[in-house]
């Protein structure tokens, strides 16, 4: 193999490794930080309305948000 083929092979392998790391690396970092800050809060009537702020209100009905593990009980 000449120098060009070796360079292209190494660059291709590095590109594949970088893509694998990018797509299969850590994915749940955002959810972990929400749990560390006290959890996720949701509206009892509109559970798709969520916030990390425990003092937030629902943007549809104005109800106080409750911890998401209490929604549906």
PDB file of C-alpha atoms in Angstrom:
ATOM      1  CA  UNK A   1       0.000   0.000   0.000  1.00  0.00           C
ATOM      2  CA  UNK A   2       1.235   3.441  -0.747  1.00  0.00           C
ATOM      3  CA  UNK A   3       0.958   6.453   1.570  1.00  0.00           C
ATOM      4  CA  UNK A   4      -2.288   7.740  -0.004  1.00  0.00           C
ATOM      5  CA  UNK A   5      -4.137   4.463   0.564  1.00  0.00           C
ATOM      6  CA  UNK A   6      -2.936   4.270   4.168  1.00  0.00           C
ATOM      7  CA  UNK A   7      -4.013   7.862   4.828  1.00  0.00           C
ATOM      8  CA  UNK A   8      -7.454   7.314   3.291  1.00  0.00           C
ATOM      9  CA  UNK A   9      -7.921   4.082   5.263  1.00  0.00           C
ATOM     10  CA  UNK A  10      -6.986   5.721   8.573  1.00  0.00           C
ATOM     11  CA  UNK A  11      -9.162   8.778   7.875  1.00  0.00           C
ATOM     12  CA  UNK A  12     -12.114   6.548   6.943  1.00  0.00           C
ATOM     13  CA  UNK A  13     -11.743   4.457  10.091  1.00  0.00           C
ATOM     14  CA  UNK A  14     -11.551   7.612  12.212  1.00  0.00           C
ATOM     15  CA  UNK A  15     -14.671   9.008  10.542  1.00  0.00           C
ATOM     16  CA  UNK A  16     -16.593   5.782  11.153  1.00  0.00           C
ATOM     17  CA  UNK A  17     -15.482   5.713  14.805  1.00  0.00           C
ATOM     18  CA  UNK A  18     -16.517   9.348  15.278  1.00  0.00           C
ATOM     19  CA  UNK A  19     -19.960   8.693  13.764  1.00  0.00           C
ATOM     20  CA  UNK A  20     -20.494   5.631  15.975  1.00  0.00           C
ATOM     21  CA  UNK A  21     -19.535   7.615  19.083  1.00  0.00           C
ATOM     22  CA  UNK A  22     -21.818  10.498  18.076  1.00  0.00           C
ATOM     23  CA  UNK A  23     -24.894   8.336  17.421  1.00  0.00           C
ATOM     24  CA  UNK A  24     -24.476   5.735  20.177  1.00  0.00           C
ATOM     25  CA  UNK A  25     -22.913   7.840  22.951  1.00  0.00           C
ATOM     26  CA  UNK A  26     -24.718   9.198  26.033  1.00  0.00           C
ATOM     27  CA  UNK A  27     -28.321  10.079  25.252  1.00  0.00           C
ATOM     28  CA  UNK A  28     -30.093  10.498  28.598  1.00  0.00           C
ATOM     29  CA  UNK A  29     -28.117  13.430  29.985  1.00  0.00           C
ATOM     30  CA  UNK A  30     -31.134  15.782  29.891  1.00  0.00           C
ATOM     31  CA  UNK A  31     -33.396  13.406  31.785  1.00  0.00           C
ATOM     32  CA  UNK A  32     -30.827  12.767  34.498  1.00  0.00           C
ATOM     33  CA  UNK A  33     -30.436  16.462  35.199  1.00  0.00           C
ATOM     34  CA  UNK A  34     -34.215  16.885  35.546  1.00  0.00           C
ATOM     35  CA  UNK A  35     -34.309  14.092  38.140  1.00  0.00           C
ATOM     36  CA  UNK A  36     -31.363  15.568  40.023  1.00  0.00           C
ATOM     37  CA  UNK A  37     -33.085  18.968  40.263  1.00  0.00           C
ATOM     38  CA  UNK A  38     -36.187  17.564  41.929  1.00  0.00           C
ATOM     39  CA  UNK A  39     -38.014  15.858  39.103  1.00  0.00           C
ATOM     40  CA  UNK A  40     -40.319  16.642  36.265  1.00  0.00           C
ATOM     41  CA  UNK A  41     -43.654  18.350  36.859  1.00  0.00           C
ATOM     42  CA  UNK A  42     -46.784  17.910  34.723  1.00  0.00           C
ATOM     43  CA  UNK A  43     -50.344  19.207  34.606  1.00  0.00           C
ATOM     44  CA  UNK A  44     -52.905  16.738  36.026  1.00  0.00           C
ATOM     45  CA  UNK A  45     -55.378  17.557  33.231  1.00  0.00           C
ATOM     46  CA  UNK A  46     -52.848  17.982  30.404  1.00  0.00           C
ATOM     47  CA  UNK A  47     -49.957  15.565  31.133  1.00  0.00           C
ATOM     48  CA  UNK A  48     -48.059  16.567  27.977  1.00  0.00           C
ATOM     49  CA  UNK A  49     -47.475  20.013  29.544  1.00  0.00           C
ATOM     50  CA  UNK A  50     -44.272  19.529  31.572  1.00  0.00           C
ATOM     51  CA  UNK A  51     -41.651  21.633  33.321  1.00  0.00           C
ATOM     52  CA  UNK A  52     -38.632  21.265  35.589  1.00  0.00           C
ATOM     53  CA  UNK A  53     -39.874  24.233  37.663  1.00  0.00           C
ATOM     54  CA  UNK A  54     -42.030  23.167  40.656  1.00  0.00           C
ATOM     55  CA  UNK A  55     -43.745  26.592  40.754  1.00  0.00           C
ATOM     56  CA  UNK A  56     -44.851  26.512  37.103  1.00  0.00           C
ATOM     57  CA  UNK A  57     -48.476  26.621  35.933  1.00  0.00           C
ATOM     58  CA  UNK A  58     -50.122  24.835  33.007  1.00  0.00           C
ATOM     59  CA  UNK A  59     -50.113  27.039  29.909  1.00  0.00           C
ATOM     60  CA  UNK A  60     -53.570  25.732  28.899  1.00  0.00           C
ATOM     61  CA  UNK A  61     -55.676  25.716  32.086  1.00  0.00           C
ATOM     62  CA  UNK A  62     -53.500  27.534  34.636  1.00  0.00           C
ATOM     63  CA  UNK A  63     -53.410  24.670  37.172  1.00  0.00           C
ATOM     64  CA  UNK A  64     -50.305  24.165  39.288  1.00  0.00           C
ATOM     65  CA  UNK A  65     -48.027  21.445  37.951  1.00  0.00           C
ATOM     66  CA  UNK A  66     -47.475  18.374  40.147  1.00  0.00           C
ATOM     67  CA  UNK A  67     -44.648  15.834  40.165  1.00  0.00           C
ATOM     68  CA  UNK A  68     -44.981  13.663  37.079  1.00  0.00           C
ATOM     69  CA  UNK A  69     -44.996  10.454  39.151  1.00  0.00           C
ATOM     70  CA  UNK A  70     -48.235  11.715  40.791  1.00  0.00           C
ATOM     71  CA  UNK A  71     -50.039  12.369  37.487  1.00  0.00           C
ATOM     72  CA  UNK A  72     -52.664   9.717  36.762  1.00  0.00           C
ATOM     73  CA  UNK A  73     -53.075   8.503  40.350  1.00  0.00           C
TER      74      UNK A  73
END
